[in-house]
Backbone as JSON, one array per atom type, in Angstrom:
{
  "sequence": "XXXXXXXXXXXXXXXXXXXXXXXXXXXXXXXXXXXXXXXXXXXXXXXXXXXXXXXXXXXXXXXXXXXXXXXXXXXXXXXXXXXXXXXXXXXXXXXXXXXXXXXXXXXXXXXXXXXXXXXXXXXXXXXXXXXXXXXXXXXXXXXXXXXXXXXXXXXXXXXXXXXXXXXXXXXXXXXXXXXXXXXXXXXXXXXXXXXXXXXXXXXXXXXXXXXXX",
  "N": [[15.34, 6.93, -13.19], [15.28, 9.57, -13.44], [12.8, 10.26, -13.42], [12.38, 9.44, -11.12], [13.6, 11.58, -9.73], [12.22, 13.65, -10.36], [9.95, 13.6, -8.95], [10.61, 13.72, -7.03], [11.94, 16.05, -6.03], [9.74, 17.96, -6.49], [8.18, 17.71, -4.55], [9.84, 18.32, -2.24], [9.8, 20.86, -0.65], [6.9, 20.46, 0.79], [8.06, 18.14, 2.59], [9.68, 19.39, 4.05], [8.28, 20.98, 5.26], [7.23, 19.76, 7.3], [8.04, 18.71, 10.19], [10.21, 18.58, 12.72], [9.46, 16.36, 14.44], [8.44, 14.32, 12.55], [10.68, 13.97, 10.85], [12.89, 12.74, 12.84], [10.68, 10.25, 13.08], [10.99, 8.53, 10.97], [12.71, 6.26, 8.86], [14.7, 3.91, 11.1], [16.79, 2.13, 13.12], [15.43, 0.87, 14.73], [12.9, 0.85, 13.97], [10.05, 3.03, 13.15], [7.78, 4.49, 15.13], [4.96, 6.76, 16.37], [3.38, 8.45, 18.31], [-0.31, 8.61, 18.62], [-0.75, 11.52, 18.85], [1.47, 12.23, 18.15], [1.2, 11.71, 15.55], [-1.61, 13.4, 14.77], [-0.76, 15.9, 15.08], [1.04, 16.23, 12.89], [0.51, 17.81, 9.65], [-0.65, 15.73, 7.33], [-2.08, 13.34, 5.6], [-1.08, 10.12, 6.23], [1.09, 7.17, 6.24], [2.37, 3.69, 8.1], [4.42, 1.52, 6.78], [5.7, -1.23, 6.29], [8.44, -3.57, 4.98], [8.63, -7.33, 4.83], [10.27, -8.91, 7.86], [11.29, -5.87, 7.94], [12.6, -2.51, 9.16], [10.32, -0.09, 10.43], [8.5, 2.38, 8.21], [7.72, 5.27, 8.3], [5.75, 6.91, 6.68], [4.57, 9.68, 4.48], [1.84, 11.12, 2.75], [2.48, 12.49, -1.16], [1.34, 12.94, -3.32], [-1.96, 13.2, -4.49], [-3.42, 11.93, -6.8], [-5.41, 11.4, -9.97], [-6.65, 9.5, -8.58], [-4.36, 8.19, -7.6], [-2.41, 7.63, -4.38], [0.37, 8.5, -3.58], [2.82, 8.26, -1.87], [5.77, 9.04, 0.22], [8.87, 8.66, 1.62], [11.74, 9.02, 3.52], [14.07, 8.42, 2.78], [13.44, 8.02, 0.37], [12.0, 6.39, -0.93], [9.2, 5.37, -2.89], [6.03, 4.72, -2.43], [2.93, 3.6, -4.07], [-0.31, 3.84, -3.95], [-3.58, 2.84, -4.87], [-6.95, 3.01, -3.78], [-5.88, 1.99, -1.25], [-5.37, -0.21, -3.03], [-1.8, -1.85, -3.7], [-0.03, -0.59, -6.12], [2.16, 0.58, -7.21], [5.76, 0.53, -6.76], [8.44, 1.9, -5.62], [11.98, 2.81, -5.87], [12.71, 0.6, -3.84], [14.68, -2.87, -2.86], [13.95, -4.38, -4.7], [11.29, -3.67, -7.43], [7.99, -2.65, -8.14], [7.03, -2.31, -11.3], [4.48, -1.96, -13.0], [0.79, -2.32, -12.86], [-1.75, -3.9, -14.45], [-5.5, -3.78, -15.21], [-6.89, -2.35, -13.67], [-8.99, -1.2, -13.3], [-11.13, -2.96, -12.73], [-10.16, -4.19, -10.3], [-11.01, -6.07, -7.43], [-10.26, -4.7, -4.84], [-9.46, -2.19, -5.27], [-12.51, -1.48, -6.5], [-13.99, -1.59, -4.42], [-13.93, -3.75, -1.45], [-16.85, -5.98, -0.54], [-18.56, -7.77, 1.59], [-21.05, -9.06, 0.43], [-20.02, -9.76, -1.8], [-18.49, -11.87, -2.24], [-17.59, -15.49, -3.0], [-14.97, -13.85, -5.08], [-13.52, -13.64, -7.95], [-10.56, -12.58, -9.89], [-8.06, -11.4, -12.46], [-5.06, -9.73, -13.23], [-1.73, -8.18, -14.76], [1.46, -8.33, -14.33], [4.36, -6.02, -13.78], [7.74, -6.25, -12.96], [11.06, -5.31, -11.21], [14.36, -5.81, -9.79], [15.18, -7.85, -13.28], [13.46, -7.02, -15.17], [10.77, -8.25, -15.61], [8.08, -8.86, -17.59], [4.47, -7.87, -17.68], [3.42, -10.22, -16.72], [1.23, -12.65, -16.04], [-1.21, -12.87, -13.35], [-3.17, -14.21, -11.57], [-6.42, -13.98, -9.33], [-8.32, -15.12, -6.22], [-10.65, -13.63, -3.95], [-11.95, -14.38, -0.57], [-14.1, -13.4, 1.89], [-13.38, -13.19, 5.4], [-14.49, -12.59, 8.06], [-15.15, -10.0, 10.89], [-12.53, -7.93, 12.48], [-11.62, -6.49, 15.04], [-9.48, -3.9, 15.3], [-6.76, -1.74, 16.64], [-5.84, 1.48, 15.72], [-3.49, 3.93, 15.12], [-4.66, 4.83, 17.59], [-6.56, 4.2, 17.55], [-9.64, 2.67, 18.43], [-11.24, -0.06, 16.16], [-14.11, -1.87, 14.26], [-13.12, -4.1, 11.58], [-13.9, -5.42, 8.44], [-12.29, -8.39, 7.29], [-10.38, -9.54, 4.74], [-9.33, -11.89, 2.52], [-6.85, -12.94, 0.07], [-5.88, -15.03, -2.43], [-3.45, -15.7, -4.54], [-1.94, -16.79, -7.23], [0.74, -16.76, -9.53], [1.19, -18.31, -12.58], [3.18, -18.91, -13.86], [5.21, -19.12, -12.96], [4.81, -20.79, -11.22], [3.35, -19.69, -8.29], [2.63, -19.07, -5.17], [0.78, -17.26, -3.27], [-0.86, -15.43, -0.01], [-2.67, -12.72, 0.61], [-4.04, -10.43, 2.8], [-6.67, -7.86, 3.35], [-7.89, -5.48, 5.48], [-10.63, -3.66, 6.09], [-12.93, -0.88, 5.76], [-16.05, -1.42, 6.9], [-18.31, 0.9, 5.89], [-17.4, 2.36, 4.11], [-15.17, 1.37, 2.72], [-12.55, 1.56, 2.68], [-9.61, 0.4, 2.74], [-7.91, -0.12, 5.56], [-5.57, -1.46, 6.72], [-3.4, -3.59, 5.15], [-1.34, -6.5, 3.69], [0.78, -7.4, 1.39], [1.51, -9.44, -1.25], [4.04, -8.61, -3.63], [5.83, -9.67, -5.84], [6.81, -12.56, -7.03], [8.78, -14.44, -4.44], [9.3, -12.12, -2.94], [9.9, -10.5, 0.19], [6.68, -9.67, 1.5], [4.54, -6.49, 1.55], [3.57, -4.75, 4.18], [0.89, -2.78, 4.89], [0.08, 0.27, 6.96], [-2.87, 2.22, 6.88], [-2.37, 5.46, 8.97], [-3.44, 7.86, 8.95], [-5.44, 8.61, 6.58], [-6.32, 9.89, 3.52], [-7.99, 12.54, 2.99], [-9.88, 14.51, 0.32], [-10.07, 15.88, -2.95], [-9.34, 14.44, -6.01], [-6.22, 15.22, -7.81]],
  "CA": [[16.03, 7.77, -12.2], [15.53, 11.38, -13.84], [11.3, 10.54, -13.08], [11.98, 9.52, -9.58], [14.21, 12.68, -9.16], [11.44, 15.19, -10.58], [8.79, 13.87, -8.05], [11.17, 14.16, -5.24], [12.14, 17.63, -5.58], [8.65, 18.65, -6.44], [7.51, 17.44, -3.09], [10.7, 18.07, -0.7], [9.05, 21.65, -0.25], [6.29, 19.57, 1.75], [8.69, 17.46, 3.58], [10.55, 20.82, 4.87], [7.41, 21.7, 6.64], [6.47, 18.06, 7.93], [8.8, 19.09, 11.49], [10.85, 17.37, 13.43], [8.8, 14.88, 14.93], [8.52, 13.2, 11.38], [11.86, 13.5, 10.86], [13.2, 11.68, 13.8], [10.1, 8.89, 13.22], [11.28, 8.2, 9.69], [13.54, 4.91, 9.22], [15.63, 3.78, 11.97], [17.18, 0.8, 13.51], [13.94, -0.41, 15.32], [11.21, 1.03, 12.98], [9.77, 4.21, 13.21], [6.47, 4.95, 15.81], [4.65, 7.52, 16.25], [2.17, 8.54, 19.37], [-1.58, 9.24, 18.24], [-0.86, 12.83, 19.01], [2.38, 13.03, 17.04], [0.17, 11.67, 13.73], [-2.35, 13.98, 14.16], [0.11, 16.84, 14.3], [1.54, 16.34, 11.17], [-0.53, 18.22, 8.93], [-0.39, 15.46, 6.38], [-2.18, 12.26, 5.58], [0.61, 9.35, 6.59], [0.73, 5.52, 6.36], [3.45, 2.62, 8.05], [4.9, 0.6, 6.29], [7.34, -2.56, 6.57], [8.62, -5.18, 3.96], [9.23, -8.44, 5.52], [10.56, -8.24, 8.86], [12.18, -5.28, 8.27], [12.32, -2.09, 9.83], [8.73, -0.11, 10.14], [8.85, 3.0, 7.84], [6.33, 6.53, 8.13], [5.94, 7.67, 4.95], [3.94, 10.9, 4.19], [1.43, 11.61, 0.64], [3.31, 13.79, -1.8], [0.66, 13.68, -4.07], [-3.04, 12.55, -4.62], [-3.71, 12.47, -8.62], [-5.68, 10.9, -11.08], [-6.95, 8.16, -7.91], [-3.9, 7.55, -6.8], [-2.24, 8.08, -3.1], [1.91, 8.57, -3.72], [3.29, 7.69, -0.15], [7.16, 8.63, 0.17], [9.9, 8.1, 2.94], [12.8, 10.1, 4.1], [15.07, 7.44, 2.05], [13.21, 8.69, -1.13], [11.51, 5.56, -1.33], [7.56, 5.52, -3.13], [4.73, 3.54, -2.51], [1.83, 4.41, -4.89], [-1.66, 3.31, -3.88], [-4.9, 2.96, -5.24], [-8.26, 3.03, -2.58], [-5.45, 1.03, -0.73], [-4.17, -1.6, -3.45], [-0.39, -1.05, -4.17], [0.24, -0.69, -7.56], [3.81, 0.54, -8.08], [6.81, 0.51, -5.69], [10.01, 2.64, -6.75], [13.27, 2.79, -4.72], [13.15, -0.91, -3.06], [15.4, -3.29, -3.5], [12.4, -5.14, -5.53], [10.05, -2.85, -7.61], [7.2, -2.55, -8.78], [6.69, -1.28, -12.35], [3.2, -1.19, -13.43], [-0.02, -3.44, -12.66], [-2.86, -3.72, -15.16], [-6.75, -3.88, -15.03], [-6.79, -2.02, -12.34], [-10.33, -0.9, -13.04], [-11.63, -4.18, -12.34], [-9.49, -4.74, -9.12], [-12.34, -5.99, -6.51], [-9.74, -4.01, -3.97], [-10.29, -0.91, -5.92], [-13.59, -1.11, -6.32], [-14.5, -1.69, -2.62], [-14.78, -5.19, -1.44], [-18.11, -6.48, 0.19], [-18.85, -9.25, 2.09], [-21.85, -9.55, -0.36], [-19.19, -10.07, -3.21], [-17.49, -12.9, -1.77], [-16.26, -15.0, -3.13], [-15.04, -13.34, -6.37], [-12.26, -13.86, -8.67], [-9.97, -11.38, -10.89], [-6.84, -11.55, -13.15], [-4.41, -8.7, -13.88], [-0.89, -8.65, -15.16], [2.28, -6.91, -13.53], [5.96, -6.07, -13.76], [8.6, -5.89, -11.68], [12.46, -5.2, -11.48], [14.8, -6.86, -11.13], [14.99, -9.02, -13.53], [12.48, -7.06, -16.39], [9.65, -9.5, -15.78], [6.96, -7.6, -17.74], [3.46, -7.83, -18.11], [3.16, -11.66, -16.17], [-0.33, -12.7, -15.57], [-1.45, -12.99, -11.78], [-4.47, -14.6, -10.74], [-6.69, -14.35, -7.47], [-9.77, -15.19, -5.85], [-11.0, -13.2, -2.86], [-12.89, -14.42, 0.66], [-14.21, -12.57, 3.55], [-13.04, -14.27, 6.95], [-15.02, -12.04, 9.17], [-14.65, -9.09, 11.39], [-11.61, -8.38, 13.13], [-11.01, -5.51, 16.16], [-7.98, -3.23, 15.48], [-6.41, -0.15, 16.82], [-4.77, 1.86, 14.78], [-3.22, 5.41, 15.74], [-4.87, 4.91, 18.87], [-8.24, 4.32, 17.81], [-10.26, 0.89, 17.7], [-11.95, -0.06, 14.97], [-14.07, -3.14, 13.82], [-13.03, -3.82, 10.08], [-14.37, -6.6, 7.44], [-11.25, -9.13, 7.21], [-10.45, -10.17, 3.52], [-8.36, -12.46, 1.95], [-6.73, -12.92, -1.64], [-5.17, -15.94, -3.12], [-3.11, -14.81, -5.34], [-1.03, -17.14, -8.44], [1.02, -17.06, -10.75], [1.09, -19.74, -13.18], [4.34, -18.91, -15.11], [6.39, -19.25, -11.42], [4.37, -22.07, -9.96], [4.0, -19.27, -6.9], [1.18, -18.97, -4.55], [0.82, -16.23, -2.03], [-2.36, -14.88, 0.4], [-3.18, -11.24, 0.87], [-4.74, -10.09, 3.46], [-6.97, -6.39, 3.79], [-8.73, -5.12, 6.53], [-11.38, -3.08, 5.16], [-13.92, -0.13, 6.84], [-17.3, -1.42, 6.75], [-18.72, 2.01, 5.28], [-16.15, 3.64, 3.44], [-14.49, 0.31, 1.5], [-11.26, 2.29, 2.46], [-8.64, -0.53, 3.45], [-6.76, 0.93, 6.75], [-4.69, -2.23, 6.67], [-2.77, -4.94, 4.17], [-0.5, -7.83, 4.13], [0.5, -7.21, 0.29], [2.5, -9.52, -1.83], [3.94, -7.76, -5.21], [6.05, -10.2, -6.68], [7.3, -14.0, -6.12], [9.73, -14.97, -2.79], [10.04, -10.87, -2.42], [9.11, -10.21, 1.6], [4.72, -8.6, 1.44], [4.62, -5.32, 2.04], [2.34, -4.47, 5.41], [0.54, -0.88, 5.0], [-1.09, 0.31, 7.76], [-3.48, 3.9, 6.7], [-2.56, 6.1, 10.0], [-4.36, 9.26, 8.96], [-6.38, 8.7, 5.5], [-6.43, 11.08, 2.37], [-9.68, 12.87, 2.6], [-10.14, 15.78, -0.43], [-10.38, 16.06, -4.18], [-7.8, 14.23, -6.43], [-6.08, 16.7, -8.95]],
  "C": [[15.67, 9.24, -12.38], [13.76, 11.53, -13.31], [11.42, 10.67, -11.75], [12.94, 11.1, -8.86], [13.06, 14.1, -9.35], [10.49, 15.16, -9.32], [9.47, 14.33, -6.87], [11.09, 15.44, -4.82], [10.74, 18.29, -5.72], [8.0, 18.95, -5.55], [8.55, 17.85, -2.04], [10.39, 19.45, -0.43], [8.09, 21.03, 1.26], [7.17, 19.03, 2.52], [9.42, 18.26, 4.64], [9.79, 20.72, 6.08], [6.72, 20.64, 7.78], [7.04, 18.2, 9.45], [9.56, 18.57, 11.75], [10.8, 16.16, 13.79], [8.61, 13.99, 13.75], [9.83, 13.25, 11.15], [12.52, 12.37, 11.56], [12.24, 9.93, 13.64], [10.24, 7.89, 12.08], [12.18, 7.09, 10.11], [15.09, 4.81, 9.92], [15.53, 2.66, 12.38], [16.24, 0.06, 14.16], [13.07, 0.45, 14.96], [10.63, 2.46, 13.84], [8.07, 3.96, 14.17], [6.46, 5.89, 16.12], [3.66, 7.37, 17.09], [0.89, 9.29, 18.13], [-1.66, 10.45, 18.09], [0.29, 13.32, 18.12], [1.69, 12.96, 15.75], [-0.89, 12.72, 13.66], [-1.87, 15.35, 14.6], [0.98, 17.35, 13.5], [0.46, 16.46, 10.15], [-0.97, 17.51, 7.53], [-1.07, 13.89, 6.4], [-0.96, 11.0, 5.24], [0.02, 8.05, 6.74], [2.03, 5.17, 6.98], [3.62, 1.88, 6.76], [6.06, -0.28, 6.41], [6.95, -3.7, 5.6], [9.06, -6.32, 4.99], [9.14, -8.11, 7.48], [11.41, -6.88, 9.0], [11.77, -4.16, 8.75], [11.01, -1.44, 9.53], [9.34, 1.88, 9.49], [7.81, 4.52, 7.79], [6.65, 7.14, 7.0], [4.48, 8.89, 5.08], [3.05, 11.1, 2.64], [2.14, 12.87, 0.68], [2.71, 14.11, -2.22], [-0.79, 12.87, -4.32], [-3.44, 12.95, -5.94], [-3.98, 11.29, -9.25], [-5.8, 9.17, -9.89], [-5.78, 7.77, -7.14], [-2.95, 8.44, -5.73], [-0.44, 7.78, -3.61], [2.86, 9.03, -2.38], [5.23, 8.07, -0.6], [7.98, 9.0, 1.42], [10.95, 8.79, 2.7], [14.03, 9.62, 3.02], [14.77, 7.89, 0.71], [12.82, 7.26, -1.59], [9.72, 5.75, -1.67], [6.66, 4.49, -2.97], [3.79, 4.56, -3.73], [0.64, 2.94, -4.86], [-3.12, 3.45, -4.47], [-6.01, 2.52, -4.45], [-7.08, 1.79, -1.77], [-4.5, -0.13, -1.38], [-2.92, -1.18, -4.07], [-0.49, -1.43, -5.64], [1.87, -0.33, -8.37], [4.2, 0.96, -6.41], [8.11, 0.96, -6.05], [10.95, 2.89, -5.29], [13.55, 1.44, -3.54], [13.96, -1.53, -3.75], [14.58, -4.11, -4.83], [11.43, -4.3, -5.29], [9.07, -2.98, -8.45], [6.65, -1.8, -9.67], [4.96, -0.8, -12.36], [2.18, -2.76, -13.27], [-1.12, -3.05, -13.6], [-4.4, -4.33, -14.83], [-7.2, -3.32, -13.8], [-8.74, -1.57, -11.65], [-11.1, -1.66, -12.43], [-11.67, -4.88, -11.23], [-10.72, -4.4, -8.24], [-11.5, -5.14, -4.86], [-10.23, -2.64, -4.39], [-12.14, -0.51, -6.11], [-14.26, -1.48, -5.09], [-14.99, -3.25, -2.14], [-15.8, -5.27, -0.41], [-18.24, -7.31, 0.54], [-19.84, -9.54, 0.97], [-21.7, -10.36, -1.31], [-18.6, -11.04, -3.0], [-18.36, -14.52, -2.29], [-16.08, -14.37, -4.52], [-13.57, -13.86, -6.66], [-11.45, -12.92, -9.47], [-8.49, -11.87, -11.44], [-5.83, -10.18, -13.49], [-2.77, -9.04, -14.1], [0.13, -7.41, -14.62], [3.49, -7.17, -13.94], [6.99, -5.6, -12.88], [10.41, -6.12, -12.26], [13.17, -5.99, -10.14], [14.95, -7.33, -11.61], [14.22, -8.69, -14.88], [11.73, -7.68, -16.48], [8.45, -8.18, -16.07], [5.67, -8.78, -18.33], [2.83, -9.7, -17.29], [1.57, -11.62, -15.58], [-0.35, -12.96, -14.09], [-2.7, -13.34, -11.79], [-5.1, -14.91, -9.49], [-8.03, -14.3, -7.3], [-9.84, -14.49, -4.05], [-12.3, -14.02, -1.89], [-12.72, -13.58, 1.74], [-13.99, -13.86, 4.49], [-14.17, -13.87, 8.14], [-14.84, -11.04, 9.89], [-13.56, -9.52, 12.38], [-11.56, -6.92, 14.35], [-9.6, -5.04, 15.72], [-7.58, -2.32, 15.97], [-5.29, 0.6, 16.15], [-4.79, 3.44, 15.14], [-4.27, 5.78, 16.66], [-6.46, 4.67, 18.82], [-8.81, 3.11, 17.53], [-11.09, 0.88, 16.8], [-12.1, -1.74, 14.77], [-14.01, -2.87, 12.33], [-13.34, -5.45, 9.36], [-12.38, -7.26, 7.36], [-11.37, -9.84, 5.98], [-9.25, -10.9, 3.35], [-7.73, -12.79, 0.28], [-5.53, -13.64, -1.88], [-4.93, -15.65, -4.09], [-2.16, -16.65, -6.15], [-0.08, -16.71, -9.7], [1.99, -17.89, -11.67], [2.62, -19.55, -13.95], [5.37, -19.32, -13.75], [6.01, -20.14, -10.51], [4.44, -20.89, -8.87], [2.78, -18.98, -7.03], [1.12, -18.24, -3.36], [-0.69, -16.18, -1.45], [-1.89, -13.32, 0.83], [-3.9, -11.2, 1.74], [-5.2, -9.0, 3.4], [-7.9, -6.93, 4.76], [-9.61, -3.82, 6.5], [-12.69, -2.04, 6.47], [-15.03, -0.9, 6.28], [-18.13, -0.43, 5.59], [-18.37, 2.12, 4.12], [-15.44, 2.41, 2.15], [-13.27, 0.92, 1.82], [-10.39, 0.7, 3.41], [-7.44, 0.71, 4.43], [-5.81, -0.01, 6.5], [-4.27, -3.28, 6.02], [-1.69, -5.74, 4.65], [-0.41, -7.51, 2.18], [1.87, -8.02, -0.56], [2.73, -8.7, -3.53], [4.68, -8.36, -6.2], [6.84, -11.71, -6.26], [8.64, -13.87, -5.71], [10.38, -13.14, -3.01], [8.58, -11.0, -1.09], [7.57, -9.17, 1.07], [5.34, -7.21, 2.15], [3.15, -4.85, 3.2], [1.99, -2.7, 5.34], [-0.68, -0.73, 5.88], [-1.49, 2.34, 7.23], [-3.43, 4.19, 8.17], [-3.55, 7.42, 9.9], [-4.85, 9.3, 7.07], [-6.15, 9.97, 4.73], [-7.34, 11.38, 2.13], [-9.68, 14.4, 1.47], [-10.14, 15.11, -2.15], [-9.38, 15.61, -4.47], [-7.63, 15.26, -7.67], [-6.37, 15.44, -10.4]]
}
């Protein structure tokens, strides 16, 4: 609680100046949207997001450091991403502590149709409940391209998938990204983070382009 209180205030400077129009699009009873023209007058790289069916949430970066993208919501809820793959989740009702091998993660390092299929293992923890360090195993396939539009713009993107396990919970999930061609930057996921909690869907509306500190 005293960590997630330092980042907040460090950042609610930024959120001051974010306007109105993010205010109002922040979480509400039927999910937050945003016209093409309101996203790209918020001076701020911004993602959706929604757990389950629930409502759809605009979250804002606070901070880009050391690789990773730190996404947070009016509620004072965090995502924290890496080239796209979530890695921690703070302020849900179900969070996500810490995921390991991250170096290795064929999300992180840009997936390729070339690479397909591949396999990887890393180990994660989540609250609540204290489940630490549990192994996860998954094998990735490409499906194919898919057509999307996203903050108003179409885009064809590589369509991946990721069978995901783990063996201590008998539980078996799929992942989905939707991946740039070029760039390896995932605009869009389908992301589970820990067994029978609702995937988390992140769509990239306006990308984090600059230097990480």
């Amino acid at each position: 609680m005293i960590l997630m209180a330092l980042l907040l205030s460090s950042c609610s400077a930024k959120f001051q100046q974010v306007g109105e129009t993010a205010k109002l699009a922040f979480l509400g009873q039927k999910g937050a949207e945003l016209t093409p023209e309101q996203i790209a007058a918020i001076p701020y790289a911004s993602i959706y997001a929604r757990q389950g069916d629930g409502p759809q949430a605009f979250m804002v970066l606070a901070f880009a450091e050391q690789g990773l993208d730190k996404w947070v919501s009016s509620d004072h809820a965090m995502l924290v991403t890496r080239k796209g793959r979530l890695v921690k989740a703070i302020g849900l009702e179900h969070q996500l502590i810490s995921v390991s091998n991250q170096q290795k993660d064929p999300v992180i390092e840009g997936l390729k149709p070339a690479n397909m299929p591949q396999s990887y293992s890393r180990k994660i923890s989540w609250m609540p409940g204290y489940f630490s360090d549990i192994k996860e195993e998954s094998s990735f396939q490409f499906i194919g391209k898919e057509q999307l539009t996203i903050a108003g713009h179409s885009m064809e993107l590589n369509k991946f998938t990721e069978f995901l396990t783990i063996p201590a919970f008998d539980y078996q999930a799929v992942n989905t990204f939707w991946v740039e061609p070029d760039t390896g930057l995932v605009r869009k996921s389908i992301q589970h983070y820990a067994p029978d909690v609702p995937p988390l869907t992140i769509t990239q509306l306006r990308p984090y382009i600059g230097k990480y500190s």
